[in-house]
PDB file of N, CA and C in Angstrom:
ATOM      1  N   MET A   1       0.822  -1.184   0.000  1.00 45.00           N
ATOM      2  CA  MET A   1       0.000   0.000   0.000  1.00 45.00           C
ATOM      3  C   MET A   1       0.868   1.251   0.000  1.00 45.00           C
ATOM      4  N   ASN A   2       2.045   1.147   0.576  1.00 53.00           N
ATOM      5  CA  ASN A   2       2.963   2.272   0.596  1.00 53.00           C
ATOM      6  C   ASN A   2       3.439   2.618  -0.807  1.00 53.00           C
ATOM      7  N   ASP A   3       3.629   1.595  -1.660  1.00 54.00           N
ATOM      8  CA  ASP A   3       4.044   1.849  -3.030  1.00 54.00           C
ATOM      9  C   ASP A   3       2.999   2.666  -3.777  1.00 54.00           C
ATOM     10  N   ARG A   4       1.745   2.368  -3.523  1.00 60.00           N
ATOM     11  CA  ARG A   4       0.662   3.103  -4.194  1.00 60.00           C
ATOM     12  C   ARG A   4       0.687   4.565  -3.776  1.00 60.00           C
ATOM     13  N   SER A   5       0.943   4.835  -2.509  1.00 63.00           N
ATOM     14  CA  SER A   5       1.018   6.205  -2.020  1.00 63.00           C
ATOM     15  C   SER A   5       2.183   6.939  -2.666  1.00 63.00           C
ATOM     16  N   ASP A   6       3.334   6.264  -2.762  1.00 69.00           N
ATOM     17  CA  ASP A   6       4.496   6.879  -3.396  1.00 69.00           C
ATOM     18  C   ASP A   6       4.223   7.154  -4.865  1.00 69.00           C
ATOM     19  N   ASN A   7       3.578   6.212  -5.547  1.00 72.00           N
ATOM     20  CA  ASN A   7       3.269   6.410  -6.962  1.00 72.00           C
ATOM     21  C   ASN A   7       2.308   7.572  -7.156  1.00 72.00           C
ATOM     22  N   SER A   8       1.321   7.700  -6.299  1.00 78.00           N
ATOM     23  CA  SER A   8       0.365   8.795  -6.456  1.00 78.00           C
ATOM     24  C   SER A   8       1.035  10.134  -6.192  1.00 78.00           C
ATOM     25  N   THR A   9       1.978  10.176  -5.253  1.00 81.00           N
ATOM     26  CA  THR A   9       2.705  11.418  -4.995  1.00 81.00           C
ATOM     27  C   THR A   9       3.551  11.810  -6.205  1.00 81.00           C
ATOM     28  N   ILE A  10       4.248  10.843  -6.767  1.00 77.00           N
ATOM     29  CA  ILE A  10       5.077  11.109  -7.942  1.00 77.00           C
ATOM     30  C   ILE A  10       4.203  11.514  -9.121  1.00 77.00           C
ATOM     31  N   LEU A  11       3.063  10.842  -9.286  1.00 75.00           N
ATOM     32  CA  LEU A  11       2.140  11.181 -10.370  1.00 75.00           C
ATOM     33  C   LEU A  11       1.619  12.604 -10.217  1.00 75.00           C
ATOM     34  N   MET A  12       1.235  12.985  -9.013  1.00 84.00           N
ATOM     35  CA  MET A  12       0.743  14.345  -8.781  1.00 84.00           C
ATOM     36  C   MET A  12       1.842  15.380  -9.044  1.00 84.00           C
ATOM     37  N   LEU A  13       3.072  15.072  -8.663  1.00 83.00           N
ATOM     38  CA  LEU A  13       4.188  15.985  -8.916  1.00 83.00           C
ATOM     39  C   LEU A  13       4.412  16.156 -10.412  1.00 83.00           C
ATOM     40  N   ASN A  14       4.369  15.057 -11.151  1.00 81.00           N
ATOM     41  CA  ASN A  14       4.543  15.141 -12.604  1.00 81.00           C
ATOM     42  C   ASN A  14       3.389  15.895 -13.264  1.00 81.00           C
ATOM     43  N   MET A  15       2.166  15.640 -12.824  1.00 83.00           N
ATOM     44  CA  MET A  15       1.022  16.352 -13.392  1.00 83.00           C
ATOM     45  C   MET A  15       1.128  17.850 -13.105  1.00 83.00           C
ATOM     46  N   GLY A  16       1.583  18.194 -11.921  1.00 86.00           N
ATOM     47  CA  GLY A  16       1.782  19.605 -11.592  1.00 86.00           C
ATOM     48  C   GLY A  16       2.843  20.236 -12.478  1.00 86.00           C
ATOM     49  N   GLY A  17       3.924  19.501 -12.727  1.00 84.00           N
ATOM     50  CA  GLY A  17       4.971  20.004 -13.611  1.00 84.00           C
ATOM     51  C   GLY A  17       4.474  20.231 -15.026  1.00 84.00           C
ATOM     52  N   VAL A  18       3.656  19.311 -15.521  1.00 84.00           N
ATOM     53  CA  VAL A  18       3.096  19.464 -16.869  1.00 84.00           C
ATOM     54  C   VAL A  18       2.157  20.680 -16.900  1.00 84.00           C
ATOM     55  N   ALA A  19       1.344  20.828 -15.880  1.00 87.00           N
ATOM     56  CA  ALA A  19       0.420  21.970 -15.837  1.00 87.00           C
ATOM     57  C   ALA A  19       1.190  23.289 -15.805  1.00 87.00           C
ATOM     58  N   VAL A  20       2.242  23.361 -15.000  1.00 88.00           N
ATOM     59  CA  VAL A  20       3.051  24.580 -14.938  1.00 88.00           C
ATOM     60  C   VAL A  20       3.707  24.851 -16.288  1.00 88.00           C
ATOM     61  N   ALA A  21       4.205  23.800 -16.953  1.00 85.00           N
ATOM     62  CA  ALA A  21       4.834  23.978 -18.260  1.00 85.00           C
ATOM     63  C   ALA A  21       3.826  24.512 -19.281  1.00 85.00           C
ATOM     64  N   TYR A  22       2.605  23.967 -19.272  1.00 86.00           N
ATOM     65  CA  TYR A  22       1.574  24.460 -20.192  1.00 86.00           C
ATOM     66  C   TYR A  22       1.216  25.918 -19.890  1.00 86.00           C
ATOM     67  N   ILE A  23       1.099  26.249 -18.624  1.00 89.00           N
ATOM     68  CA  ILE A  23       0.758  27.625 -18.248  1.00 89.00           C
ATOM     69  C   ILE A  23       1.855  28.591 -18.699  1.00 89.00           C
ATOM     70  N   LEU A  24       3.104  28.230 -18.422  1.00 86.00           N
ATOM     71  CA  LEU A  24       4.203  29.099 -18.831  1.00 86.00           C
ATOM     72  C   LEU A  24       4.295  29.219 -20.352  1.00 86.00           C
ATOM     73  N   LEU A  25       4.059  28.115 -21.055  1.00 84.00           N
ATOM     74  CA  LEU A  25       4.064  28.160 -22.509  1.00 84.00           C
ATOM     75  C   LEU A  25       2.939  29.046 -23.033  1.00 84.00           C
ATOM     76  N   GLY A  26       1.757  28.904 -22.444  1.00 84.00           N
ATOM     77  CA  GLY A  26       0.636  29.741 -22.844  1.00 84.00           C
ATOM     78  C   GLY A  26       0.916  31.220 -22.604  1.00 84.00           C
ATOM     79  N   ILE A  27       1.517  31.531 -21.455  1.00 87.00           N
ATOM     80  CA  ILE A  27       1.855  32.930 -21.173  1.00 87.00           C
ATOM     81  C   ILE A  27       2.873  33.454 -22.175  1.00 87.00           C
ATOM     82  N   SER A  28       3.885  32.641 -22.477  1.00 85.00           N
ATOM     83  CA  SER A  28       4.905  33.109 -23.422  1.00 85.00           C
ATOM     84  C   SER A  28       4.320  33.298 -24.815  1.00 85.00           C
ATOM     85  N   LEU A  29       3.414  32.416 -25.244  1.00 82.00           N
ATOM     86  CA  LEU A  29       2.779  32.599 -26.544  1.00 82.00           C
ATOM     87  C   LEU A  29       1.848  33.810 -26.543  1.00 82.00           C
ATOM     88  N   TRP A  30       1.157  34.022 -25.445  1.00 84.00           N
ATOM     89  CA  TRP A  30       0.215  35.135 -25.346  1.00 84.00           C
ATOM     90  C   TRP A  30       0.949  36.476 -25.378  1.00 84.00           C
ATOM     91  N   LEU A  31       2.086  36.526 -24.701  1.00 85.00           N
ATOM     92  CA  LEU A  31       2.800  37.794 -24.586  1.00 85.00           C
ATOM     93  C   LEU A  31       3.744  38.081 -25.748  1.00 85.00           C
ATOM     94  N   SER A  32       4.037  37.094 -26.574  1.00 83.00           N
ATOM     95  CA  SER A  32       4.950  37.353 -27.695  1.00 83.00           C
ATOM     96  C   SER A  32       4.192  38.074 -28.797  1.00 83.00           C
ATOM     97  N   THR A  33       4.590  39.316 -29.037  1.00 82.00           N
ATOM     98  CA  THR A  33       3.902  40.139 -30.032  1.00 82.00           C
ATOM     99  C   THR A  33       4.509  39.985 -31.425  1.00 82.00           C
ATOM    100  N   ASP A  34       5.710  39.426 -31.502  1.00 87.00           N
ATOM    101  CA  ASP A  34       6.375  39.283 -32.801  1.00 87.00           C
ATOM    102  C   ASP A  34       5.838  38.114 -33.620  1.00 87.00           C
ATOM    103  N   VAL A  35       5.153  37.182 -32.960  1.00 84.00           N
ATOM    104  CA  VAL A  35       4.684  35.969 -33.629  1.00 84.00           C
ATOM    105  C   VAL A  35       3.214  36.148 -33.995  1.00 84.00           C
ATOM    106  N   PRO A  36       2.844  35.898 -35.259  1.00 88.00           N
ATOM    107  CA  PRO A  36       1.426  36.025 -35.646  1.00 88.00           C
ATOM    108  C   PRO A  36       0.549  34.966 -34.956  1.00 88.00           C
ATOM    109  N   LEU A  37      -0.718  35.266 -34.861  1.00 83.00           N
ATOM    110  CA  LEU A  37      -1.659  34.384 -34.166  1.00 83.00           C
ATOM    111  C   LEU A  37      -1.736  33.009 -34.827  1.00 83.00           C
ATOM    112  N   SER A  38      -1.659  32.949 -36.140  1.00 85.00           N
ATOM    113  CA  SER A  38      -1.744  31.662 -36.825  1.00 85.00           C
ATOM    114  C   SER A  38      -0.553  30.772 -36.458  1.00 85.00           C
ATOM    115  N   THR A  39       0.615  31.363 -36.305  1.00 86.00           N
ATOM    116  CA  THR A  39       1.792  30.598 -35.906  1.00 86.00           C
ATOM    117  C   THR A  39       1.646  30.113 -34.472  1.00 86.00           C
ATOM    118  N   LYS A  40       1.107  30.939 -33.616  1.00 84.00           N
ATOM    119  CA  LYS A  40       0.867  30.533 -32.222  1.00 84.00           C
ATOM    120  C   LYS A  40      -0.091  29.339 -32.175  1.00 84.00           C
ATOM    121  N   GLY A  41      -1.141  29.379 -32.981  1.00 85.00           N
ATOM    122  CA  GLY A  41      -2.084  28.260 -33.033  1.00 85.00           C
ATOM    123  C   GLY A  41      -1.431  26.992 -33.541  1.00 85.00           C
ATOM    124  N   TYR A  42      -0.586  27.133 -34.540  1.00 87.00           N
ATOM    125  CA  TYR A  42       0.125  25.981 -35.094  1.00 87.00           C
ATOM    126  C   TYR A  42       1.030  25.361 -34.037  1.00 87.00           C
ATOM    127  N   TRP A  43       1.760  26.199 -33.296  1.00 86.00           N
ATOM    128  CA  TRP A  43       2.616  25.696 -32.217  1.00 86.00           C
ATOM    129  C   TRP A  43       1.777  25.011 -31.137  1.00 86.00           C
ATOM    130  N   GLY A  44       0.653  25.619 -30.808  1.00 84.00           N
ATOM    131  CA  GLY A  44      -0.216  25.032 -29.785  1.00 84.00           C
ATOM    132  C   GLY A  44      -0.738  23.664 -30.190  1.00 84.00           C
ATOM    133  N   MET A  45      -1.170  23.542 -31.452  1.00 88.00           N
ATOM    134  CA  MET A  45      -1.651  22.239 -31.926  1.00 88.00           C
ATOM    135  C   MET A  45      -0.531  21.206 -31.899  1.00 88.00           C
ATOM    136  N   GLY A  46       0.654  21.616 -32.297  1.00 87.00           N
ATOM    137  CA  GLY A  46       1.796  20.689 -32.272  1.00 87.00           C
ATOM    138  C   GLY A  46       2.099  20.201 -30.874  1.00 87.00           C
ATOM    139  N   ILE A  47       2.032  21.090 -29.899  1.00 87.00           N
ATOM    140  CA  ILE A  47       2.320  20.710 -28.514  1.00 87.00           C
ATOM    141  C   ILE A  47       1.249  19.763 -27.982  1.00 87.00           C
ATOM    142  N   VAL A  48      -0.009  20.042 -28.279  1.00 87.00           N
ATOM    143  CA  VAL A  48      -1.093  19.157 -27.833  1.00 87.00           C
ATOM    144  C   VAL A  48      -0.944  17.769 -28.468  1.00 87.00           C
ATOM    145  N   LEU A  49      -0.671  17.713 -29.766  1.00 88.00           N
ATOM    146  CA  LEU A  49      -0.524  16.421 -30.435  1.00 88.00           C
ATOM    147  C   LEU A  49       0.702  15.670 -29.935  1.00 88.00           C
ATOM    148  N   LEU A  50       1.786  16.383 -29.645  1.00 87.00           N
ATOM    149  CA  LEU A  50       2.968  15.743 -29.072  1.00 87.00           C
ATOM    150  C   LEU A  50       2.662  15.156 -27.703  1.00 87.00           C
ATOM    151  N   THR A  51       1.897  15.880 -26.903  1.00 87.00           N
ATOM    152  CA  THR A  51       1.518  15.378 -25.578  1.00 87.00           C
ATOM    153  C   THR A  51       0.685  14.106 -25.699  1.00 87.00           C
ATOM    154  N   ILE A  52      -0.278  14.094 -26.608  1.00 88.00           N
ATOM    155  CA  ILE A  52      -1.109  12.905 -26.812  1.00 88.00           C
ATOM    156  C   ILE A  52      -0.250  11.726 -27.268  1.00 88.00           C
ATOM    157  N   SER A  53       0.681  11.981 -28.154  1.00 87.00           N
ATOM    158  CA  SER A  53       1.563  10.913 -28.642  1.00 87.00           C
ATOM    159  C   SER A  53       2.423  10.349 -27.512  1.00 87.00           C
ATOM    160  N   LEU A  54       2.948  11.215 -26.675  1.00 86.00           N
ATOM    161  CA  LEU A  54       3.776  10.745 -25.562  1.00 86.00           C
ATOM    162  C   LEU A  54       2.962   9.920 -24.571  1.00 86.00           C
ATOM    163  N   ILE A  55       1.730  10.335 -24.321  1.00 86.00           N
ATOM    164  CA  ILE A  55       0.861   9.559 -23.427  1.00 86.00           C
ATOM    165  C   ILE A  55       0.624   8.166 -24.012  1.00 86.00           C
ATOM    166  N   ASN A  56       0.360   8.089 -25.321  1.00 86.00           N
ATOM    167  CA  ASN A  56       0.135   6.792 -25.958  1.00 86.00           C
ATOM    168  C   ASN A  56       1.375   5.915 -25.916  1.00 86.00           C
ATOM    169  N   VAL A  57       2.551   6.491 -26.141  1.00 86.00           N
ATOM    170  CA  VAL A  57       3.787   5.702 -26.093  1.00 86.00           C
ATOM    171  C   VAL A  57       3.979   5.104 -24.703  1.00 86.00           C
ATOM    172  N   VAL A  58       3.787   5.917 -23.680  1.00 86.00           N
ATOM    173  CA  VAL A  58       3.954   5.425 -22.308  1.00 86.00           C
ATOM    174  C   VAL A  58       2.921   4.345 -22.009  1.00 86.00           C
ATOM    175  N   LYS A  59       1.678   4.542 -22.430  1.00 87.00           N
ATOM    176  CA  LYS A  59       0.630   3.552 -22.180  1.00 87.00           C
ATOM    177  C   LYS A  59       0.944   2.226 -22.858  1.00 87.00           C
ATOM    178  N   TYR A  60       1.371   2.272 -24.127  1.00 87.00           N
ATOM    179  CA  TYR A  60       1.674   1.036 -24.832  1.00 87.00           C
ATOM    180  C   TYR A  60       2.879   0.329 -24.233  1.00 87.00           C
ATOM    181  N   ARG A  61       3.882   1.062 -23.789  1.00 87.00           N
ATOM    182  CA  ARG A  61       5.038   0.433 -23.138  1.00 87.00           C
ATOM    183  C   ARG A  61       4.622  -0.214 -21.822  1.00 87.00           C
ATOM    184  N   PHE A  62       3.766   0.466 -21.061  1.00 87.00           N
ATOM    185  CA  PHE A  62       3.276  -0.075 -19.795  1.00 87.00           C
ATOM    186  C   PHE A  62       2.442  -1.331 -20.031  1.00 87.00           C
ATOM    187  N   ASP A  63       1.556  -1.299 -21.027  1.00 88.00           N
ATOM    188  CA  ASP A  63       0.739  -2.468 -21.356  1.00 88.00           C
ATOM    189  C   ASP A  63       1.613  -3.647 -21.788  1.00 88.00           C
ATOM    190  N   ASN A  64       2.640  -3.369 -22.568  1.00 88.00           N
ATOM    191  CA  ASN A  64       3.543  -4.423 -23.015  1.00 88.00           C
ATOM    192  C   ASN A  64       4.287  -5.038 -21.835  1.00 88.00           C
ATOM    193  N   GLN A  65       4.721  -4.213 -20.894  1.00 89.00           N
ATOM    194  CA  GLN A  65       5.409  -4.728 -19.707  1.00 89.00           C
ATOM    195  C   GLN A  65       4.469  -5.583 -18.863  1.00 89.00           C
ATOM    196  N   GLN A  66       3.215  -5.150 -18.719  1.00 91.00           N
ATOM    197  CA  GLN A  66       2.240  -5.943 -17.966  1.00 91.00           C
ATOM    198  C   GLN A  66       1.984  -7.284 -18.650  1.00 91.00           C
ATOM    199  N   ARG A  67       1.892  -7.276 -19.966  1.00 92.00           N
ATOM    200  CA  ARG A  67       1.674  -8.522 -20.707  1.00 92.00           C
ATOM    201  C   ARG A  67       2.846  -9.477 -20.511  1.00 92.00           C
ATOM    202  N   ASP A  68       4.061  -8.968 -20.589  1.00 92.00           N
ATOM    203  CA  ASP A  68       5.242  -9.817 -20.383  1.00 92.00           C
ATOM    204  C   ASP A  68       5.276 -10.383 -18.967  1.00 92.00           C
ATOM    205  N   ASP A  69       4.932  -9.559 -17.979  1.00 94.00           N
ATOM    206  CA  ASP A  69       4.900 -10.035 -16.592  1.00 94.00           C
ATOM    207  C   ASP A  69       3.842 -11.118 -16.408  1.00 94.00           C
ATOM    208  N   ARG A  70       2.679 -10.919 -17.011  1.00 94.00           N
ATOM    209  CA  ARG A  70       1.594 -11.896 -16.893  1.00 94.00           C
ATOM    210  C   ARG A  70       2.000 -13.229 -17.522  1.00 94.00           C
ATOM    211  N   ILE A  71       2.622 -13.191 -18.695  1.00 95.00           N
ATOM    212  CA  ILE A  71       3.072 -14.417 -19.362  1.00 95.00           C
ATOM    213  C   ILE A  71       4.129 -15.117 -18.519  1.00 95.00           C
ATOM    214  N   ARG A  72       5.057 -14.353 -17.949  1.00 95.00           N
ATOM    215  CA  ARG A  72       6.100 -14.946 -17.106  1.00 95.00           C
ATOM    216  C   ARG A  72       5.498 -15.616 -15.868  1.00 95.00           C
ATOM    217  N   ARG A  73       4.495 -14.958 -15.248  1.00 95.00           N
ATOM    218  CA  ARG A  73       3.843 -15.566 -14.083  1.00 95.00           C
ATOM    219  C   ARG A  73       3.107 -16.849 -14.452  1.00 95.00           C
ATOM    220  N   ILE A  74       2.427 -16.861 -15.591  1.00 95.00           N
ATOM    221  CA  ILE A  74       1.720 -18.066 -16.037  1.00 95.00           C
ATOM    222  C   ILE A  74       2.711 -19.195 -16.271  1.00 95.00           C
ATOM    223  N   GLU A  75       3.840 -18.899 -16.893  1.00 95.00           N
ATOM    224  CA  GLU A  75       4.850 -19.937 -17.138  1.00 95.00           C
ATOM    225  C   GLU A  75       5.444 -20.450 -15.837  1.00 95.00           C
ATOM    226  N   GLU A  76       5.657 -19.571 -14.856  1.00 95.00           N
ATOM    227  CA  GLU A  76       6.191 -20.010 -13.560  1.00 95.00           C
ATOM    228  C   GLU A  76       5.210 -20.945 -12.855  1.00 95.00           C
ATOM    229  N   VAL A  77       3.927 -20.590 -12.880  1.00 95.00           N
ATOM    230  CA  VAL A  77       2.916 -21.440 -12.239  1.00 95.00           C
ATOM    231  C   VAL A  77       2.833 -22.786 -12.944  1.00 95.00           C
ATOM    232  N   ARG A  78       2.891 -22.770 -14.268  1.00 95.00           N
ATOM    233  CA  ARG A  78       2.840 -24.022 -15.034  1.00 95.00           C
ATOM    234  C   ARG A  78       4.046 -24.901 -14.696  1.00 95.00           C
ATOM    235  N   ASP A  79       5.223 -24.302 -14.625  1.00 93.00           N
ATOM    236  CA  ASP A  79       6.425 -25.070 -14.302  1.00 93.00           C
ATOM    237  C   ASP A  79       6.357 -25.655 -12.895  1.00 93.00           C
ATOM    238  N   GLU A  80       5.855 -24.865 -11.944  1.00 93.00           N
ATOM    239  CA  GLU A  80       5.719 -25.368 -10.575  1.00 93.00           C
ATOM    240  C   GLU A  80       4.730 -26.526 -10.510  1.00 93.00           C
ATOM    241  N   LYS A  81       3.632 -26.410 -11.228  1.00 93.00           N
ATOM    242  CA  LYS A  81       2.626 -27.474 -11.241  1.00 93.00           C
ATOM    243  C   LYS A  81       3.202 -28.743 -11.852  1.00 93.00           C
ATOM    244  N   MET A  82       3.940 -28.612 -12.942  1.00 91.00           N
ATOM    245  CA  MET A  82       4.555 -29.785 -13.567  1.00 91.00           C
ATOM    246  C   MET A  82       5.571 -30.431 -12.624  1.00 91.00           C
ATOM    247  N   LEU A  83       6.325 -29.624 -11.889  1.00 90.00           N
ATOM    248  CA  LEU A  83       7.305 -30.160 -10.948  1.00 90.00           C
ATOM    249  C   LEU A  83       6.616 -30.878  -9.799  1.00 90.00           C
ATOM    250  N   GLU A  84       5.536 -30.298  -9.282  1.00 89.00           N
ATOM    251  CA  GLU A  84       4.784 -30.955  -8.217  1.00 89.00           C
ATOM    252  C   GLU A  84       4.216 -32.292  -8.689  1.00 89.00           C
ATOM    253  N   GLU A  85       3.660 -32.319  -9.896  1.00 87.00           N
ATOM    254  CA  GLU A  85       3.097 -33.562 -10.433  1.00 87.00           C
ATOM    255  C   GLU A  85       4.190 -34.611 -10.620  1.00 87.00           C
ATOM    256  N   ALA A  86       5.341 -34.189 -11.043  1.00 85.00           N
ATOM    257  CA  ALA A  86       6.438 -35.143 -11.248  1.00 85.00           C
ATOM    258  C   ALA A  86       6.925 -35.688  -9.922  1.00 85.00           C
ATOM    259  N   LEU A  87       6.948 -34.868  -8.879  1.00 86.00           N
ATOM    260  CA  LEU A  87       7.404 -35.327  -7.577  1.00 86.00           C
ATOM    261  C   LEU A  87       6.360 -36.178  -6.864  1.00 86.00           C
ATOM    262  N   MET A  88       5.081 -35.938  -7.122  1.00 86.00           N
ATOM    263  CA  MET A  88       4.007 -36.695  -6.475  1.00 86.00           C
ATOM    264  C   MET A  88       3.746 -38.035  -7.170  1.00 86.00           C
ATOM    265  N   ASP A  89       4.118 -38.162  -8.412  1.00 74.00           N
ATOM    266  CA  ASP A  89       3.849 -39.392  -9.160  1.00 74.00           C
ATOM    267  C   ASP A  89       4.810 -40.487  -8.684  1.00 74.00           C
ATOM    268  N   PRO A  90       4.269 -41.570  -8.063  1.00 69.00           N
ATOM    269  CA  PRO A  90       5.158 -42.606  -7.521  1.00 69.00           C
ATOM    270  C   PRO A  90       5.817 -43.455  -8.613  1.00 69.00           C
ATOM    271  N   GLN A  91       5.304 -43.440  -9.816  1.00 72.00           N
ATOM    272  CA  GLN A  91       5.853 -44.287 -10.887  1.00 72.00           C
ATOM    273  C   GLN A  91       6.886 -43.542 -11.728  1.00 72.00           C
ATOM    274  N   SER A  92       7.147 -42.294 -11.391  1.00 56.00           N
ATOM    275  CA  SER A  92       8.098 -41.548 -12.213  1.00 56.00           C
ATOM    276  C   SER A  92       9.523 -41.989 -11.887  1.00 56.00           C
ATOM    277  N   PRO A  93      10.331 -42.226 -12.902  1.00 59.00           N
ATOM    278  CA  PRO A  93      11.729 -42.619 -12.653  1.00 59.00           C
ATOM    279  C   PRO A  93      12.553 -41.395 -12.279  1.00 59.00           C
ATOM    280  N   VAL A  94      12.948 -41.360 -11.022  1.00 53.00           N
ATOM    281  CA  VAL A  94      13.740 -40.229 -10.541  1.00 53.00           C
ATOM    282  C   VAL A  94      15.142 -40.669 -10.197  1.00 53.00           C
TER     283      VAL A  94
END
């Protein structure tokens, strides 16, 4: 349960950092008078799409790691069961 608390703290810290970065970026785009509005919109769309892409990359990597862990656990249980059956079978040549 302590790990979950630590993860939520780290997650909240990262979310706060992302929010601050977006706010500062928005302020810098808002206050820059040399850049036309269309360019500001283009930059904003690029940043939003980059954020979505990064979220998807992290999600797919996390899902892949969970799948690998699940397969490894299934194989470990299968191996243990086969070993138990081999040790319990009185006719097995050991």
